[in-house]
Amino acid sequence: MRRINLLLMGVVMSLSTFAQEKTDTNIFGDVKSKGEHLPFVTVKVVGTDIGTSTDESGHYMLTNLPEGKVEIEVHSIGYNKEKKTVYLLKGKTIELNFDIEESSLSLDEVVVTGTKTAKRKTDSPVIVGVIDGGVLGRIQANTLSEGLCFSTGLRVETDCQTCNYSQLRMNGLGGSYSQILINSRPVFSSVMGLYGMDQIPANMIDRIEVVRGGGSALYGSSAIGGTVNIITKIPFNNSYEASVNHAVIAGQTNDNQISVNTNIVSKQRNAGIAFFANRRERGYYDANGDNFSEFPRIKANTFGLTSFLKPSENQKIAFNLNSIYEYRYGGEMTEKAAHIALQSEERLHNVLTGGLDYKLDFNDNKSAFITYVSAQNTKRKHYTGIVPDETDTEAYKNHFLNPPYGTTNNTSLQGGVQINHRLENFLSGINVLTAGAEYLYDDILDEIPAYSYITDQTTKNMGLFLQSDWDVFKNFNLLLGARADKHSMVHKIIINPRVSALYKWGKNTQFRASWSTGFRAPQAFDTDMHIAFAGGGVSRIRLAEDLEAERSNSYSASVNYDKAAQKYIWGFTFEGFYTHLSKAFALEQVGSDNFGDIFEKINSTGSVVQGLTLELRGNYDGKIQLETGFTLQQSKYDNPIANSENLEARKKYLKTPNQYGYYTLTFSPNKKFNASISGVYTGSMLIMHAGGAPENPKDRYVDTRSFFDNNIKLSYLFKMEKLNTGLEIFGGVKNIFNAYQSDFDSEKNRDSSYMYGPALPRSIFFGVKIKSL
């Protein structure tokens, strides 16, 4: 036995000596994402037990590696895996760097919208949803409006059969209840709210951050329903991308789009600029053969830039500038001038937006000073008209002598300052204090002389906000904040507080609860300036003389669970919400004139919006990914609203389904091939259908059917390694089963507001993209 033991010990020692033999073959390098070093990323040699992690500076080193061909893999939660193959020689050391991409199912990415400070999602006391550029690409979203419905609680609806303006509904509230920001600034004005979501191309967007629930404590008026923050693409490396996309809609009309992006960054990475450009041309579409379009033809050119400059390690200057030109025409499908067409809308937009930010970190990075200015100007020429019947001789003659052409000029300006200070030992934990002031000016002149219609409105708002983001204990965060606003159309100062709490239960679960108040000023918003067709005339909206500010109380509670393992990530979020609106705005028909119906924006006694949302997500080995969200809600006024003089009043919100949701499912077996299916479900909703068209002589209420709009996209990437370039070919079908409205009104006396369901019928698309690797 002694001899056997000695023999075994000798064998073990020999094997140990062999295993520990030094080859002096080493690899060192770093791991980055978007130009920033990533700490604690796993780095391993595939097929072995050899591995390490990057240090706090994002660097790593592997020593005494086997000779020959080896495969190195890096991975981290929230990022796509990256593999590289190298050939190692004994006694040689090589450098191997990685630049990895965030996965679309990132559990802990950094967001800014919830607290106005950079904070990881799992540490934020308010839920922040993120739609990144990768998601927009997988669902083949051409514009902002096509991508927003792929976030829980959000729904985008198209509201006009003639011009196809769209609005965002969040947790059951209409578009004017949600604040849309561009790079955290509210330059998305009341006029841009009508068409802006269709005018912002997807290739302009880096990501979209969504905060559901009251946000007036940080962002002021109009953030009752929530906040959508559009973060434009920023330069992080030298790269380029160009794509051409062609779609055939219902076999009848074409939609062509060209987009270009390029990034330039200095060697020291202290300066950079990102350019984007987009050109789109789409024809109109007639669904029922009456020679009147169900969506308009569009010609658009958009371009812009985002840049940054770091004069020193603790200073950063950021600048962005965007230009939008869009022409759209809908109605009778003719090449004649708009006022010759029997019924039509024509719009010519020129929009210019820009912003400048400066940030200074000081006090050992415990404090920051931020100041910013932003501006937007929209110049619009428009026509909205219907040719009277020839039997009405005088009206027919006057139409051609004085056709209803109009103009719009809208300017929005904003400036502000913000100070953040981090208290390391505030009683029992860290407290980040935020204080700031901002001033918002908005001026709009919208007029159509032929209708004696004019909106001449100038608003000014001064806001002061204060926030405490306190880690009371290791697993408990308390967010306290308030904002005071003095709006020029409200006689007194309005103060809106917010209280939010986060409790972390273990590593995977977070509980959140929030209460906030909000307000909307008694001013004209986007849809108030839209003139619709109905019954052979045009309907307009005016503000009641005694209109007062609308106030809100919002409550929400949620549980969020995410489980991450080496091969998979899965999780869910369950949330309940309740919002009570006092003096809620509502539209009532108050009469008519020679041109058509007149609606008045009034204060109702109040309304309640309440519901539940459920979000599920999962990712297996970076190859299969599922995301889905569903909303069950109810929106009602306290007292019935007279939507038409000819119909009984109803409490229920119009065009607001009680159920809606979305899903995306992606299969990526490798880095070359990708298959994605996606869909949007829209439940039944109540609509007021104005009479006048041949199919519908009288006003009536309609409970619409539900829709399930499904899409598929396939893509394949050909890599040209020597050129550091990839060529991607893609194609697919949108609205595969043609879930599209089938009962449109026809001819010139149609009700243009009688539109619901998906924005487009079945469309087949294909294209090609070239990009740097």
PDB file of N, CA and C in Angstrom, residues 664-735:
ATOM      1  N   THR A 664     -42.508  40.742 -29.176  1.00  0.00           N
ATOM      2  CA  THR A 664     -41.418  40.560 -30.140  1.00  0.00           C
ATOM      3  C   THR A 664     -40.712  39.260 -29.804  1.00  0.00           C
ATOM      4  N   LEU A 665     -40.413  38.471 -30.830  1.00  0.00           N
ATOM      5  CA  LEU A 665     -39.692  37.215 -30.659  1.00  0.00           C
ATOM      6  C   LEU A 665     -38.585  37.174 -31.698  1.00  0.00           C
ATOM      7  N   THR A 666     -37.339  37.034 -31.231  1.00  0.00           N
ATOM      8  CA  THR A 666     -36.182  37.104 -32.115  1.00  0.00           C
ATOM      9  C   THR A 666     -35.364  35.824 -32.011  1.00  0.00           C
ATOM     10  N   PHE A 667     -34.929  35.312 -33.161  1.00  0.00           N
ATOM     11  CA  PHE A 667     -34.064  34.141 -33.222  1.00  0.00           C
ATOM     12  C   PHE A 667     -32.789  34.528 -33.946  1.00  0.00           C
ATOM     13  N   SER A 668     -31.643  34.437 -33.234  1.00  0.00           N
ATOM     14  CA  SER A 668     -30.340  34.804 -33.791  1.00  0.00           C
ATOM     15  C   SER A 668     -29.357  33.677 -33.505  1.00  0.00           C
ATOM     16  N   PRO A 669     -29.325  32.633 -34.332  1.00  0.00           N
ATOM     17  CA  PRO A 669     -28.430  31.500 -34.063  1.00  0.00           C
ATOM     18  C   PRO A 669     -26.964  31.863 -34.170  1.00  0.00           C
ATOM     19  N   ASN A 670     -26.657  32.928 -34.918  1.00  0.00           N
ATOM     20  CA  ASN A 670     -25.288  33.403 -35.039  1.00  0.00           C
ATOM     21  C   ASN A 670     -25.337  34.898 -35.333  1.00  0.00           C
ATOM     22  N   LYS A 671     -24.176  35.480 -35.571  1.00  0.00           N
ATOM     23  CA  LYS A 671     -24.120  36.927 -35.776  1.00  0.00           C
ATOM     24  C   LYS A 671     -24.453  37.336 -37.206  1.00  0.00           C
ATOM     25  N   LYS A 672     -24.786  36.374 -38.034  1.00  0.00           N
ATOM     26  CA  LYS A 672     -25.087  36.685 -39.427  1.00  0.00           C
ATOM     27  C   LYS A 672     -26.582  36.657 -39.727  1.00  0.00           C
ATOM     28  N   PHE A 673     -27.279  35.681 -39.157  1.00  0.00           N
ATOM     29  CA  PHE A 673     -28.690  35.509 -39.488  1.00  0.00           C
ATOM     30  C   PHE A 673     -29.567  35.958 -38.327  1.00  0.00           C
ATOM     31  N   ASN A 674     -30.686  36.629 -38.659  1.00  0.00           N
ATOM     32  CA  ASN A 674     -31.622  37.073 -37.641  1.00  0.00           C
ATOM     33  C   ASN A 674     -33.040  36.935 -38.185  1.00  0.00           C
ATOM     34  N   ALA A 675     -33.923  36.372 -37.372  1.00  0.00           N
ATOM     35  CA  ALA A 675     -35.338  36.266 -37.720  1.00  0.00           C
ATOM     36  C   ALA A 675     -36.150  36.854 -36.573  1.00  0.00           C
ATOM     37  N   SER A 676     -37.067  37.747 -36.901  1.00  0.00           N
ATOM     38  CA  SER A 676     -37.876  38.394 -35.873  1.00  0.00           C
ATOM     39  C   SER A 676     -39.340  38.375 -36.277  1.00  0.00           C
ATOM     40  N   ILE A 677     -40.183  38.018 -35.336  1.00  0.00           N
ATOM     41  CA  ILE A 677     -41.608  38.214 -35.518  1.00  0.00           C
ATOM     42  C   ILE A 677     -42.090  39.125 -34.402  1.00  0.00           C
ATOM     43  N   SER A 678     -43.093  39.927 -34.702  1.00  0.00           N
ATOM     44  CA  SER A 678     -43.588  40.892 -33.728  1.00  0.00           C
ATOM     45  C   SER A 678     -45.064  41.136 -33.998  1.00  0.00           C
ATOM     46  N   GLY A 679     -45.727  41.716 -33.033  1.00  0.00           N
ATOM     47  CA  GLY A 679     -47.141  41.987 -33.212  1.00  0.00           C
ATOM     48  C   GLY A 679     -47.677  42.978 -32.211  1.00  0.00           C
ATOM     49  N   VAL A 680     -48.788  43.612 -32.578  1.00  0.00           N
ATOM     50  CA  VAL A 680     -49.472  44.567 -31.708  1.00  0.00           C
ATOM     51  C   VAL A 680     -50.949  44.202 -31.664  1.00  0.00           C
ATOM     52  N   TYR A 681     -51.468  44.057 -30.454  1.00  0.00           N
ATOM     53  CA  TYR A 681     -52.883  43.751 -30.274  1.00  0.00           C
ATOM     54  C   TYR A 681     -53.618  45.004 -29.820  1.00  0.00           C
ATOM     55  N   THR A 682     -54.750  45.292 -30.471  1.00  0.00           N
ATOM     56  CA  THR A 682     -55.597  46.421 -30.107  1.00  0.00           C
ATOM     57  C   THR A 682     -57.009  45.900 -29.879  1.00  0.00           C
ATOM     58  N   GLY A 683     -57.529  46.072 -28.675  1.00  0.00           N
ATOM     59  CA  GLY A 683     -58.860  45.592 -28.352  1.00  0.00           C
ATOM     60  C   GLY A 683     -59.953  46.487 -28.895  1.00  0.00           C
ATOM     61  N   SER A 684     -61.182  46.080 -28.688  1.00  0.00           N
ATOM     62  CA  SER A 684     -62.339  46.849 -29.133  1.00  0.00           C
ATOM     63  C   SER A 684     -62.389  48.192 -28.411  1.00  0.00           C
ATOM     64  N   MET A 685     -62.906  49.209 -29.096  1.00  0.00           N
ATOM     65  CA  MET A 685     -62.997  50.545 -28.514  1.00  0.00           C
ATOM     66  C   MET A 685     -64.278  51.224 -28.966  1.00  0.00           C
ATOM     67  N   LEU A 686     -64.707  52.221 -28.233  1.00  0.00           N
ATOM     68  CA  LEU A 686     -65.897  52.996 -28.559  1.00  0.00           C
ATOM     69  C   LEU A 686     -65.499  54.209 -29.394  1.00  0.00           C
ATOM     70  N   ILE A 687     -66.199  54.406 -30.531  1.00  0.00           N
ATOM     71  CA  ILE A 687     -65.915  55.525 -31.426  1.00  0.00           C
ATOM     72  C   ILE A 687     -67.223  56.226 -31.778  1.00  0.00           C
ATOM     73  N   MET A 688     -67.182  57.541 -31.869  1.00  0.00           N
ATOM     74  CA  MET A 688     -68.314  58.295 -32.374  1.00  0.00           C
ATOM     75  C   MET A 688     -68.150  58.476 -33.875  1.00  0.00           C
ATOM     76  N   HIS A 689     -69.102  57.969 -34.653  1.00  0.00           N
ATOM     77  CA  HIS A 689     -69.044  58.027 -36.114  1.00  0.00           C
ATOM     78  C   HIS A 689     -70.029  59.088 -36.592  1.00  0.00           C
ATOM     79  N   ALA A 690     -69.486  60.221 -37.053  1.00  0.00           N
ATOM     80  CA  ALA A 690     -70.338  61.325 -37.511  1.00  0.00           C
ATOM     81  C   ALA A 690     -70.972  60.985 -38.855  1.00  0.00           C
ATOM     82  N   GLY A 691     -72.241  61.349 -39.014  1.00  0.00           N
ATOM     83  CA  GLY A 691     -72.969  61.048 -40.233  1.00  0.00           C
ATOM     84  C   GLY A 691     -72.637  62.000 -41.377  1.00  0.00           C
ATOM     85  N   GLY A 692     -73.013  61.584 -42.590  1.00  0.00           N
ATOM     86  CA  GLY A 692     -72.806  62.431 -43.763  1.00  0.00           C
ATOM     87  C   GLY A 692     -72.362  61.667 -44.980  1.00  0.00           C
ATOM     88  N   ALA A 693     -71.600  60.603 -44.779  1.00  0.00           N
ATOM     89  CA  ALA A 693     -71.136  59.788 -45.900  1.00  0.00           C
ATOM     90  C   ALA A 693     -72.277  58.893 -46.392  1.00  0.00           C
ATOM     91  N   PRO A 694     -72.206  58.410 -47.649  1.00  0.00           N
ATOM     92  CA  PRO A 694     -73.278  57.546 -48.177  1.00  0.00           C
ATOM     93  C   PRO A 694     -73.546  56.326 -47.303  1.00  0.00           C
ATOM     94  N   GLU A 695     -72.488  55.759 -46.697  1.00  0.00           N
ATOM     95  CA  GLU A 695     -72.660  54.554 -45.880  1.00  0.00           C
ATOM     96  C   GLU A 695     -73.230  54.856 -44.495  1.00  0.00           C
ATOM     97  N   ASN A 696     -73.167  56.119 -44.068  1.00  0.00           N
ATOM     98  CA  ASN A 696     -73.509  56.454 -42.686  1.00  0.00           C
ATOM     99  C   ASN A 696     -74.191  57.817 -42.644  1.00  0.00           C
ATOM    100  N   PRO A 697     -75.484  57.876 -42.908  1.00  0.00           N
ATOM    101  CA  PRO A 697     -76.157  59.179 -42.994  1.00  0.00           C
ATOM    102  C   PRO A 697     -76.331  59.887 -41.652  1.00  0.00           C
ATOM    103  N   LYS A 698     -76.321  59.139 -40.525  1.00  0.00           N
ATOM    104  CA  LYS A 698     -76.575  59.735 -39.222  1.00  0.00           C
ATOM    105  C   LYS A 698     -75.438  59.434 -38.245  1.00  0.00           C
ATOM    106  N   ASP A 699     -75.303  60.321 -37.239  1.00  0.00           N
ATOM    107  CA  ASP A 699     -74.325  60.078 -36.176  1.00  0.00           C
ATOM    108  C   ASP A 699     -74.681  58.782 -35.439  1.00  0.00           C
ATOM    109  N   ARG A 700     -73.647  58.063 -35.019  1.00  0.00           N
ATOM    110  CA  ARG A 700     -73.864  56.833 -34.261  1.00  0.00           C
ATOM    111  C   ARG A 700     -72.616  56.483 -33.478  1.00  0.00           C
ATOM    112  N   TYR A 701     -72.780  55.674 -32.440  1.00  0.00           N
ATOM    113  CA  TYR A 701     -71.650  55.107 -31.720  1.00  0.00           C
ATOM    114  C   TYR A 701     -71.318  53.739 -32.317  1.00  0.00           C
ATOM    115  N   VAL A 702     -70.029  53.424 -32.355  1.00  0.00           N
ATOM    116  CA  VAL A 702     -69.569  52.150 -32.892  1.00  0.00           C
ATOM    117  C   VAL A 702     -68.618  51.506 -31.901  1.00  0.00           C
ATOM    118  N   ASP A 703     -68.860  50.234 -31.598  1.00  0.00           N
ATOM    119  CA  ASP A 703     -67.888  49.426 -30.850  1.00  0.00           C
ATOM    120  C   ASP A 703     -67.087  48.636 -31.887  1.00  0.00           C
ATOM    121  N   THR A 704     -65.848  48.996 -32.063  1.00  0.00           N
ATOM    122  CA  THR A 704     -65.044  48.411 -33.127  1.00  0.00           C
ATOM    123  C   THR A 704     -64.651  46.978 -32.793  1.00  0.00           C
ATOM    124  N   ARG A 705     -64.212  46.255 -33.788  1.00  0.00           N
ATOM    125  CA  ARG A 705     -63.656  44.932 -33.550  1.00  0.00           C
ATOM    126  C   ARG A 705     -62.203  45.073 -33.077  1.00  0.00           C
ATOM    127  N   SER A 706     -61.655  44.008 -32.580  1.00  0.00           N
ATOM    128  CA  SER A 706     -60.248  44.014 -32.153  1.00  0.00           C
ATOM    129  C   SER A 706     -59.347  43.660 -33.335  1.00  0.00           C
ATOM    130  N   PHE A 707     -58.062  43.998 -33.200  1.00  0.00           N
ATOM    131  CA  PHE A 707     -57.090  43.755 -34.259  1.00  0.00           C
ATOM    132  C   PHE A 707     -55.836  43.111 -33.671  1.00  0.00           C
ATOM    133  N   PHE A 708     -55.213  42.241 -34.457  1.00  0.00           N
ATOM    134  CA  PHE A 708     -53.907  41.678 -34.096  1.00  0.00           C
ATOM    135  C   PHE A 708     -53.018  41.799 -35.330  1.00  0.00           C
ATOM    136  N   ASP A 709     -52.128  42.764 -35.262  1.00  0.00           N
ATOM    137  CA  ASP A 709     -51.241  43.111 -36.375  1.00  0.00           C
ATOM    138  C   ASP A 709     -49.905  42.393 -36.170  1.00  0.00           C
ATOM    139  N   ASN A 710     -49.563  41.425 -37.051  1.00  0.00           N
ATOM    140  CA  ASN A 710     -48.345  40.626 -36.913  1.00  0.00           C
ATOM    141  C   ASN A 710     -47.359  40.917 -38.048  1.00  0.00           C
ATOM    142  N   ASN A 711     -46.070  40.828 -37.727  1.00  0.00           N
ATOM    143  CA  ASN A 711     -45.014  41.164 -38.680  1.00  0.00           C
ATOM    144  C   ASN A 711     -43.903  40.122 -38.621  1.00  0.00           C
ATOM    145  N   ILE A 712     -43.133  40.041 -39.705  1.00  0.00           N
ATOM    146  CA  ILE A 712     -41.952  39.173 -39.729  1.00  0.00           C
ATOM    147  C   ILE A 712     -40.841  39.868 -40.505  1.00  0.00           C
ATOM    148  N   LYS A 713     -39.613  39.674 -40.034  1.00  0.00           N
ATOM    149  CA  LYS A 713     -38.442  40.215 -40.726  1.00  0.00           C
ATOM    150  C   LYS A 713     -37.311  39.201 -40.670  1.00  0.00           C
ATOM    151  N   LEU A 714     -36.639  38.982 -41.802  1.00  0.00           N
ATOM    152  CA  LEU A 714     -35.467  38.123 -41.904  1.00  0.00           C
ATOM    153  C   LEU A 714     -34.297  38.949 -42.418  1.00  0.00           C
ATOM    154  N   SER A 715     -33.111  38.679 -41.882  1.00  0.00           N
ATOM    155  CA  SER A 715     -31.928  39.410 -42.356  1.00  0.00           C
ATOM    156  C   SER A 715     -30.710  38.496 -42.317  1.00  0.00           C
ATOM    157  N   TYR A 716     -29.768  38.777 -43.211  1.00  0.00           N
ATOM    158  CA  TYR A 716     -28.518  38.017 -43.250  1.00  0.00           C
ATOM    159  C   TYR A 716     -27.375  38.987 -43.523  1.00  0.00           C
ATOM    160  N   LEU A 717     -26.298  38.830 -42.743  1.00  0.00           N
ATOM    161  CA  LEU A 717     -25.141  39.724 -42.833  1.00  0.00           C
ATOM    162  C   LEU A 717     -23.967  38.999 -43.472  1.00  0.00           C
ATOM    163  N   PHE A 718     -23.465  39.565 -44.565  1.00  0.00           N
ATOM    164  CA  PHE A 718     -22.241  39.077 -45.198  1.00  0.00           C
ATOM    165  C   PHE A 718     -21.084  39.939 -44.699  1.00  0.00           C
ATOM    166  N   LYS A 719     -20.102  39.285 -44.077  1.00  0.00           N
ATOM    167  CA  LYS A 719     -18.972  40.019 -43.520  1.00  0.00           C
ATOM    168  C   LYS A 719     -17.798  40.038 -44.498  1.00  0.00           C
ATOM    169  N   MET A 720     -17.284  41.241 -44.729  1.00  0.00           N
ATOM    170  CA  MET A 720     -16.086  41.417 -45.545  1.00  0.00           C
ATOM    171  C   MET A 720     -14.989  41.912 -44.611  1.00  0.00           C
ATOM    172  N   GLU A 721     -14.323  40.940 -43.961  1.00  0.00           N
ATOM    173  CA  GLU A 721     -13.392  41.248 -42.880  1.00  0.00           C
ATOM    174  C   GLU A 721     -12.256  42.163 -43.326  1.00  0.00           C
ATOM    175  N   LYS A 722     -11.735  41.938 -44.540  1.00  0.00           N
ATOM    176  CA  LYS A 722     -10.608  42.746 -45.002  1.00  0.00           C
ATOM    177  C   LYS A 722     -10.995  44.210 -45.173  1.00  0.00           C
ATOM    178  N   LEU A 723     -12.269  44.445 -45.461  1.00  0.00           N
ATOM    179  CA  LEU A 723     -12.749  45.819 -45.632  1.00  0.00           C
ATOM    180  C   LEU A 723     -13.384  46.369 -44.369  1.00  0.00           C
ATOM    181  N   ASN A 724     -13.418  45.516 -43.314  1.00  0.00           N
ATOM    182  CA  ASN A 724     -14.073  45.904 -42.069  1.00  0.00           C
ATOM    183  C   ASN A 724     -15.494  46.402 -42.334  1.00  0.00           C
ATOM    184  N   THR A 725     -16.185  45.707 -43.240  1.00  0.00           N
ATOM    185  CA  THR A 725     -17.497  46.139 -43.708  1.00  0.00           C
ATOM    186  C   THR A 725     -18.450  44.954 -43.757  1.00  0.00           C
ATOM    187  N   GLY A 726     -19.715  45.219 -43.459  1.00  0.00           N
ATOM    188  CA  GLY A 726     -20.738  44.195 -43.559  1.00  0.00           C
ATOM    189  C   GLY A 726     -21.825  44.620 -44.528  1.00  0.00           C
ATOM    190  N   LEU A 727     -22.351  43.650 -45.252  1.00  0.00           N
ATOM    191  CA  LEU A 727     -23.458  43.887 -46.178  1.00  0.00           C
ATOM    192  C   LEU A 727     -24.644  43.050 -45.699  1.00  0.00           C
ATOM    193  N   GLU A 728     -25.717  43.735 -45.304  1.00  0.00           N
ATOM    194  CA  GLU A 728     -26.892  43.048 -44.776  1.00  0.00           C
ATOM    195  C   GLU A 728     -28.041  43.126 -45.769  1.00  0.00           C
ATOM    196  N   ILE A 729     -28.647  41.990 -46.018  1.00  0.00           N
ATOM    197  CA  ILE A 729     -29.832  41.908 -46.869  1.00  0.00           C
ATOM    198  C   ILE A 729     -31.010  41.531 -45.977  1.00  0.00           C
ATOM    199  N   PHE A 730     -32.117  42.241 -46.121  1.00  0.00           N
ATOM    200  CA  PHE A 730     -33.256  41.975 -45.242  1.00  0.00           C
ATOM    201  C   PHE A 730     -34.568  42.088 -46.017  1.00  0.00           C
ATOM    202  N   GLY A 731     -35.587  41.505 -45.459  1.00  0.00           N
ATOM    203  CA  GLY A 731     -36.917  41.562 -46.054  1.00  0.00           C
ATOM    204  C   GLY A 731     -37.946  41.002 -45.102  1.00  0.00           C
ATOM    205  N   GLY A 732     -39.209  41.223 -45.411  1.00  0.00           N
ATOM    206  CA  GLY A 732     -40.259  40.711 -44.544  1.00  0.00           C
ATOM    207  C   GLY A 732     -41.621  41.228 -44.929  1.00  0.00           C
ATOM    208  N   VAL A 733     -42.559  41.002 -44.029  1.00  0.00           N
ATOM    209  CA  VAL A 733     -43.947  41.404 -44.249  1.00  0.00           C
ATOM    210  C   VAL A 733     -44.468  42.078 -42.975  1.00  0.00           C
ATOM    211  N   LYS A 734     -45.096  43.224 -43.145  1.00  0.00           N
ATOM    212  CA  LYS A 734     -45.792  43.882 -42.046  1.00  0.00           C
ATOM    213  C   LYS A 734     -47.290  43.630 -42.187  1.00  0.00           C
ATOM    214  N   ASN A 735     -47.940  43.441 -41.050  1.00  0.00           N
ATOM    215  CA  ASN A 735     -49.375  43.155 -41.029  1.00  0.00           C
ATOM    216  C   ASN A 735     -49.675  41.941 -41.917  1.00  0.00           C
TER     217      ASN A 735
END
